[in-house]
């Protein structure tokens, strides 16, 4: 018993230390990302009066993204692919973490409609294997540490410990397996260690993302509860549009499947060309969310709808044509934009409307209702819990049409 307690204590200390390193690396990459965006998209344009600047920069970004992949391979890789290798006993290399990190930064710095979670998690899993080699952990422990590392990364990026934890154990609407008490403790030690280091660095030096916070719901009356189901269904059906776009893009680019650089440049040209007219379709959406919250009425219903739908398309174009990254931030932004569009049309509290539509759309795409609720609660007031639950549950329950030829988790 004493040996078991000693082993658990050592694991807690190791995981806490690892969490701190994860928080530091996450902060560093996001710090570099924010400064890169500031230079390319704010400092330089102030001195260059060029209408087609987004097109030129995104095309250049496509060249760099394509050349990097052609030289080093398709990084960052899908998280599901990495974890499948870990589960099967394969070792994830860690001698190329600088390559993976740069591959994660390039599409984001050049305006890709992507989030940082996929690239960062790829770096962290490699780091976990470096830890295992240095500390001589057994394979089972490496598996555990890799899962905890990914949970810590997601928890730090989205500023939500519970989302980081649940996102790892929830699969297509059901919890795969409740971890044992000791493993639950390790999860939260890692996540909280990461958040602590991240917030310490952010406070001391600055930097870091933020989706912003929606104000309180002012009205919860008959109109809101009458429309809650239709709004949740509308958000869910728009989520299906994401998968339709994915299927269309996959088929459309098939002739280019082996032309790595050409694909990346095409994505850059489309991204930049559309971005000239619809600037909110570029980037992950986290920094634009505050502007959306304060200016949605002046943007107008038509532009909100078009921006949200086109952003879902652009995210798929980026992902399928080699601009690798995550899709959670862009999906949330699209859901909020469509929610505000409905709020202009309907006699309903706008925050209630956004909560239902955004959770329905996000739930339909992520297929993890509990994780979606915990994630969106970081942005929405506690008074939005019921509309968030309704939207996320309905969205996650609607199956992806089989004729699209996609897995439900794609």
Coordinates of C-alpha atoms in Angstrom, one line a residue:
X1 CA 0.0 0.0 0.0
X2 CA 2.8 2.4 0.9
X3 CA 4.5 1.7 -2.5
X4 CA 1.3 2.4 -4.3
X5 CA 0.9 5.7 -2.4
X6 CA 4.5 6.6 -3.2
X7 CA 4.0 5.8 -6.9
X8 CA 0.8 7.9 -7.0
X9 CA 2.6 10.8 -5.3
X10 CA 5.4 10.7 -7.8
X11 CA 2.9 10.7 -10.7
X12 CA 1.1 13.7 -9.2
X13 CA 4.3 15.6 -8.9
X14 CA 5.4 14.6 -12.5
X15 CA 2.0 15.5 -14.0
X16 CA 1.8 18.8 -12.1
X17 CA 5.3 19.7 -13.4
X18 CA 4.3 18.5 -16.9
X19 CA 1.2 20.6 -16.7
X20 CA 3.3 23.7 -15.9
X21 CA 5.5 23.1 -18.9
X22 CA 2.4 22.6 -21.1
X23 CA 1.0 25.9 -19.9
X24 CA 4.3 27.6 -20.7
X25 CA 4.6 26.1 -24.2
X26 CA 0.9 27.0 -24.9
X27 CA 1.5 30.5 -23.8
X28 CA 4.7 30.8 -25.9
X29 CA 3.1 29.6 -29.1
X30 CA 0.0 31.8 -28.6
X31 CA 2.3 34.7 -27.7
X32 CA 4.2 34.2 -30.9
X33 CA 1.0 33.8 -32.9
X34 CA -0.5 37.0 -31.6
X35 CA 2.6 39.0 -32.3
X36 CA 2.9 37.5 -35.8
X37 CA -0.7 38.5 -36.5
X38 CA -0.1 41.9 -35.1
X39 CA 2.9 42.5 -37.4
X40 CA 1.5 41.0 -40.6
X41 CA -2.1 42.2 -40.3
X42 CA -1.8 45.5 -38.4
X43 CA 1.7 47.0 -38.5
X44 CA 2.5 46.4 -42.2
X45 CA -0.9 47.3 -43.6
X46 CA -0.7 50.7 -41.8
X47 CA 2.2 51.6 -44.1
X48 CA 0.9 49.9 -47.3
X49 CA -2.3 51.1 -48.9
X50 CA -3.2 48.0 -50.8
X51 CA -6.8 46.8 -51.2
X52 CA -5.9 43.3 -52.2
X53 CA -3.4 43.0 -49.3
X54 CA -5.3 40.0 -47.8
X55 CA -5.2 38.1 -51.1
X56 CA -1.4 38.7 -51.5
X57 CA -0.6 37.8 -47.9
X58 CA -2.8 34.7 -47.8
X59 CA -1.4 33.5 -51.2
X60 CA 2.1 33.9 -49.8
X61 CA 1.0 32.0 -46.7
X62 CA -0.3 29.2 -49.0
X63 CA 3.1 29.0 -50.6
X64 CA 4.9 28.7 -47.2
X65 CA 2.4 26.2 -45.8
X66 CA 2.7 24.1 -48.9
X67 CA 6.4 24.2 -49.1
X68 CA 6.7 23.4 -45.4
X69 CA 4.5 20.3 -45.8
X70 CA 6.3 19.2 -48.9
X71 CA 9.6 19.4 -47.1
X72 CA 8.7 18.0 -43.7
X73 CA 5.4 16.1 -44.1
X74 CA 1.7 16.7 -43.1
X75 CA 2.0 18.4 -39.7
X76 CA 0.3 18.9 -37.4
X77 CA -1.4 15.5 -37.5
X78 CA -4.9 14.7 -36.5
X79 CA -5.3 14.2 -32.7
X80 CA -7.3 11.0 -33.2
X81 CA -4.6 9.6 -35.4
X82 CA -1.9 10.4 -32.8
X83 CA -3.9 8.9 -29.9
X84 CA -4.6 5.7 -31.9
X85 CA -0.9 5.2 -32.3
X86 CA -0.3 5.8 -28.6
X87 CA -3.0 3.2 -27.8
X88 CA -1.5 0.7 -30.2
X89 CA 1.9 1.0 -28.5
X90 CA 3.6 3.1 -31.2
X91 CA 6.0 5.8 -30.2
X92 CA 5.3 9.4 -31.2
X93 CA 8.6 11.1 -32.2
X94 CA 9.7 14.2 -30.3
X95 CA 12.8 15.2 -32.3
X96 CA 10.6 17.3 -34.7
X97 CA 8.6 19.4 -32.3
X98 CA 10.0 22.6 -33.7
X99 CA 8.8 21.4 -37.1
X100 CA 5.3 20.6 -35.8
X101 CA 5.2 24.0 -33.9
X102 CA 6.1 25.9 -37.0
X103 CA 3.5 23.9 -39.1
X104 CA 0.9 24.9 -36.5
X105 CA 1.8 28.6 -36.5
X106 CA 2.1 29.2 -40.3
X107 CA -1.6 28.8 -41.3
X108 CA -2.8 30.7 -38.2
X109 CA -0.4 33.7 -38.6
X110 CA -1.4 34.0 -42.3
X111 CA -5.1 34.3 -41.5
X112 CA -6.4 30.8 -41.6
X113 CA -10.0 30.2 -40.3
X114 CA -8.6 27.7 -37.8
X115 CA -8.0 27.3 -34.1
X116 CA -4.7 26.5 -32.4
X117 CA -5.8 23.4 -30.5
X118 CA -4.7 20.7 -33.0
X119 CA -1.2 22.0 -33.6
X120 CA -0.6 22.6 -29.9
X121 CA -1.8 19.1 -28.9
X122 CA 0.5 17.5 -31.5
X123 CA 3.5 19.3 -29.9
X124 CA 2.3 18.3 -26.4
X125 CA 1.9 14.5 -27.2
X126 CA 5.5 14.5 -28.5
X127 CA 6.6 16.3 -25.3
X128 CA 4.9 13.6 -23.2
X129 CA 7.0 10.9 -25.0
X130 CA 10.1 12.9 -24.3
X131 CA 9.1 12.9 -20.6
X132 CA 8.6 9.1 -20.8
X133 CA 12.0 8.5 -22.2
X134 CA 13.7 10.7 -19.7
X135 CA 11.8 9.4 -16.7
X136 CA 11.6 5.7 -17.9
X137 CA 7.8 5.4 -17.7
X138 CA 6.1 2.2 -18.8
X139 CA 3.9 2.2 -21.9
X140 CA 0.7 2.3 -19.9
X141 CA 1.9 5.3 -18.0
X142 CA 2.9 7.0 -21.2
X143 CA -0.6 6.5 -22.6
X144 CA -2.0 8.0 -19.4
X145 CA 0.4 11.0 -19.5
X146 CA -0.3 11.7 -23.2
X147 CA -4.1 11.8 -22.6
X148 CA -3.6 14.0 -19.6
X149 CA -1.3 16.3 -21.6
X150 CA -3.9 16.7 -24.3
X151 CA -6.6 17.4 -21.7
X152 CA -4.3 20.0 -20.2
X153 CA -3.6 21.7 -23.5
X154 CA -7.3 21.9 -24.4
X155 CA -8.2 23.1 -20.9
X156 CA -5.5 25.9 -21.2
X157 CA -6.4 27.0 -24.7
X158 CA -10.1 27.3 -23.9
X159 CA -9.6 28.5 -20.3
X160 CA -11.9 25.7 -19.1
X161 CA -10.6 22.8 -16.9
X162 CA -13.8 20.9 -17.1
X163 CA -14.0 21.1 -20.9
X164 CA -10.4 19.9 -21.1
X165 CA -11.3 16.9 -19.0
X166 CA -14.7 16.0 -20.5
X167 CA -13.5 16.5 -24.1
X168 CA -11.1 13.6 -23.5
X169 CA -13.6 11.1 -22.0
X170 CA -16.8 12.0 -24.0
X171 CA -17.2 10.3 -27.4
X172 CA -20.2 11.0 -29.7
X173 CA -22.4 12.0 -26.9
X174 CA -21.5 9.3 -24.4
X175 CA -18.8 9.0 -21.8
X176 CA -16.3 6.3 -22.9
X177 CA -15.3 5.3 -19.4
X178 CA -15.2 7.2 -16.2
X179 CA -11.6 7.3 -15.1
X180 CA -10.6 6.0 -11.6
X181 CA -10.4 8.5 -8.8
X182 CA -6.6 8.6 -9.1
X183 CA -6.6 9.3 -12.8
X184 CA -9.3 12.0 -12.4
X185 CA -7.0 13.6 -9.9
X186 CA -4.1 13.4 -12.3
X187 CA -6.2 15.0 -15.1
X188 CA -7.0 18.0 -13.0
X189 CA -3.5 18.3 -11.5
X190 CA -2.2 18.5 -15.1
X191 CA -4.9 20.9 -16.3
X192 CA -4.7 23.2 -13.3
X193 CA -0.9 23.2 -13.5
X194 CA -1.1 24.2 -17.1
X195 CA -3.6 27.0 -16.4
X196 CA -1.6 28.3 -13.5
X197 CA 1.6 28.6 -15.6
X198 CA -0.3 30.1 -18.5
X199 CA -2.1 32.7 -16.4
X200 CA 1.1 33.6 -14.6
X201 CA 3.0 34.2 -17.8
X202 CA 0.0 36.1 -19.3
X203 CA -0.2 38.3 -16.3
X204 CA 3.5 39.0 -16.1
X205 CA 4.2 39.4 -19.9
X206 CA 0.9 39.5 -21.6
X207 CA -0.7 37.6 -24.5
X208 CA -3.3 34.9 -24.7
X209 CA -6.6 34.3 -26.5
X210 CA -10.1 35.1 -25.2
X211 CA -13.5 34.6 -26.8
X212 CA -15.0 37.3 -24.6
X213 CA -18.0 37.1 -22.3
X214 CA -21.6 37.6 -23.3
X215 CA -23.8 39.8 -21.0
X216 CA -26.7 38.5 -18.9
X217 CA -29.9 37.3 -20.5
X218 CA -32.4 40.1 -19.7
X219 CA -35.6 38.4 -20.8
X220 CA -36.8 34.8 -20.3
X221 CA -40.4 34.9 -21.4
X222 CA -42.9 33.1 -23.6
X223 CA -41.2 34.1 -26.8
X224 CA -37.9 32.6 -25.7
X225 CA -39.3 29.2 -24.6
X226 CA -41.6 29.0 -27.6
X227 CA -38.7 29.4 -30.0
X228 CA -36.1 27.5 -28.1
X229 CA -36.6 24.1 -30.0
X230 CA -36.9 25.7 -33.5
X231 CA -33.8 27.7 -32.8
X232 CA -31.9 24.7 -31.6
X233 CA -33.0 22.8 -34.8
X234 CA -31.9 25.7 -36.9
X235 CA -28.5 25.7 -35.4
X236 CA -28.3 21.9 -35.7
X237 CA -29.2 22.0 -39.4
X238 CA -26.7 24.7 -40.0
X239 CA -24.2 22.4 -38.4
X240 CA -25.1 19.8 -41.0
X241 CA -24.1 22.4 -43.6
X242 CA -20.6 22.1 -42.2
X243 CA -20.5 18.4 -43.1
X244 CA -22.0 19.1 -46.5
X245 CA -19.2 21.6 -47.2
X246 CA -16.7 19.1 -46.0
X247 CA -18.0 16.5 -48.4
X248 CA -18.1 18.9 -51.3
X249 CA -14.6 20.2 -50.7
X250 CA -13.2 16.7 -50.4
X251 CA -14.6 15.8 -53.8
X252 CA -13.7 19.0 -55.5
X253 CA -10.0 18.8 -54.6
X254 CA -9.6 15.2 -55.5
X255 CA -7.7 16.0 -58.7
X256 CA -5.2 18.0 -56.6
X257 CA -4.7 15.3 -53.9
X258 CA -1.0 14.9 -54.6
X259 CA -0.2 18.5 -55.3
X260 CA 0.6 19.8 -51.8
X261 CA 1.8 23.3 -52.7
X262 CA -0.9 23.9 -55.3
X263 CA -3.6 23.0 -52.8
X264 CA -2.2 25.2 -50.1
X265 CA -1.9 28.2 -52.5
X266 CA -5.5 27.7 -53.8
X267 CA -6.7 27.7 -50.1
X268 CA -4.7 30.9 -49.5
X269 CA -6.1 32.6 -52.6
X270 CA -9.7 31.7 -51.7
X271 CA -9.2 32.7 -48.1
X272 CA -7.6 36.1 -48.9
X273 CA -10.0 36.8 -51.8
X274 CA -13.1 36.2 -49.7
X275 CA -11.4 38.0 -46.7
X276 CA -11.3 41.3 -48.7
X277 CA -15.1 41.4 -48.7
X278 CA -15.9 39.4 -45.6
X279 CA -13.0 40.0 -43.1
X280 CA -14.7 38.0 -40.3
X281 CA -14.3 34.8 -42.4
X282 CA -10.6 34.9 -41.7
X283 CA -8.7 33.9 -38.5
X284 CA -10.1 31.7 -35.8
X285 CA -12.8 34.2 -34.6
X286 CA -11.6 34.5 -31.0
X287 CA -10.3 38.0 -31.3
X288 CA -13.2 39.1 -33.6
X289 CA -15.8 37.8 -31.1
X290 CA -15.7 41.0 -29.0
X291 CA -16.4 43.1 -32.1
X292 CA -19.3 40.8 -33.0
X293 CA -20.8 41.2 -29.5
X294 CA -20.7 45.0 -29.6
X295 CA -21.5 45.6 -33.3
X296 CA -23.9 42.8 -34.4
X297 CA -26.9 45.2 -34.9
X298 CA -24.9 47.5 -37.2
X299 CA -23.5 44.5 -39.2
X300 CA -27.1 43.5 -40.3
X301 CA -28.9 40.2 -40.7
X302 CA -27.8 39.5 -44.2
X303 CA -24.1 40.0 -43.6
X304 CA -24.2 38.0 -40.4
X305 CA -25.8 35.0 -42.1
X306 CA -23.4 35.2 -45.1
X307 CA -20.3 35.6 -42.9
X308 CA -21.3 32.7 -40.7
X309 CA -22.1 30.3 -43.5
X310 CA -19.1 31.3 -45.6
X311 CA -16.8 30.9 -42.5
X312 CA -18.0 27.3 -42.2
X313 CA -17.0 26.7 -45.8
X314 CA -13.7 28.5 -45.5
X315 CA -12.7 26.4 -42.4
X316 CA -13.3 23.3 -44.5
X317 CA -11.3 24.6 -47.4
X318 CA -8.4 25.4 -45.1
X319 CA -8.5 22.0 -43.4
X320 CA -8.9 20.0 -46.6
X321 CA -6.3 21.9 -48.6
X322 CA -3.5 21.6 -46.1
X323 CA -3.9 24.5 -43.8
X324 CA -4.0 22.3 -40.7
X325 CA -5.4 23.4 -37.4
X326 CA -8.5 23.1 -35.2
X327 CA -12.1 24.0 -36.0
X328 CA -13.7 24.7 -32.6
X329 CA -13.1 28.5 -32.5
X330 CA -14.4 29.2 -36.0
X331 CA -17.5 27.0 -35.4
X332 CA -18.3 28.9 -32.2
X333 CA -17.9 32.3 -34.0
X334 CA -20.2 31.1 -36.8
X335 CA -22.8 30.0 -34.3
X336 CA -22.7 33.3 -32.5
X337 CA -23.0 35.2 -35.8
X338 CA -26.0 33.2 -36.9
X339 CA -27.6 33.5 -33.5
X340 CA -27.3 37.3 -33.7
X341 CA -28.8 37.2 -37.2
X342 CA -31.9 35.4 -35.8
X343 CA -32.1 37.8 -32.9
X344 CA -32.5 40.7 -35.4
X345 CA -35.4 38.9 -37.0
X346 CA -37.2 37.6 -34.0
X347 CA -38.8 39.3 -30.9
X348 CA -36.4 37.4 -28.5
X349 CA -33.6 38.1 -26.1
X350 CA -30.4 38.2 -28.2
X351 CA -28.2 36.4 -25.7
X352 CA -30.7 33.6 -25.3
X353 CA -31.0 33.3 -29.1
X354 CA -27.2 33.2 -29.5
X355 CA -26.8 30.6 -26.7
X356 CA -29.4 28.2 -28.3
X357 CA -28.2 28.6 -31.9
X358 CA -24.4 28.5 -31.1
X359 CA -24.8 25.4 -28.9
X360 CA -26.9 23.7 -31.5
X361 CA -24.4 24.4 -34.2
X362 CA -21.4 23.5 -32.1
X363 CA -23.1 20.3 -30.7
X364 CA -23.9 19.2 -34.2
X365 CA -20.3 19.4 -35.3
X366 CA -18.4 18.3 -32.2
X367 CA -20.9 15.5 -31.3
X368 CA -20.1 16.0 -27.6
X369 CA -23.0 17.7 -25.8
X370 CA -21.5 17.8 -22.3
X371 CA -18.2 19.1 -23.5
X372 CA -20.0 21.8 -25.6
X373 CA -22.0 22.9 -22.6
X374 CA -19.0 23.2 -20.4
X375 CA -17.0 25.0 -23.1
X376 CA -19.7 27.6 -23.9
X377 CA -20.4 28.3 -20.2
X378 CA -17.0 30.0 -20.1
X379 CA -18.5 32.6 -22.4
X380 CA -22.1 32.7 -21.5
X381 CA -23.7 33.7 -18.2
X382 CA -25.0 30.9 -15.9
X383 CA -28.6 32.0 -16.8
X384 CA -27.9 30.5 -20.2
X385 CA -27.4 27.0 -18.9
X386 CA -30.9 25.7 -20.0
X387 CA -30.8 27.0 -23.6
X388 CA -27.2 25.7 -23.9
X389 CA -28.2 22.3 -22.7
X390 CA -31.2 22.2 -25.1
X391 CA -29.1 23.3 -28.1
X392 CA -26.2 21.1 -27.4
X393 CA -28.3 17.9 -26.8
X394 CA -30.5 18.5 -29.9
X395 CA -27.5 19.3 -32.1
X396 CA -25.5 16.3 -31.0
X397 CA -28.5 14.0 -31.5
X398 CA -29.0 14.7 -35.2
X399 CA -27.0 12.2 -37.2
X400 CA -24.7 13.2 -40.0
X401 CA -26.4 12.2 -43.3
X402 CA -24.9 8.9 -44.5
X403 CA -25.0 10.0 -48.1
X404 CA -22.2 12.4 -47.4
X405 CA -19.8 9.6 -46.9
X406 CA -18.4 11.0 -43.7
X407 CA -17.9 9.6 -40.2
X408 CA -20.0 11.2 -37.5
X409 CA -16.8 12.3 -35.8
X410 CA -15.2 13.8 -38.8

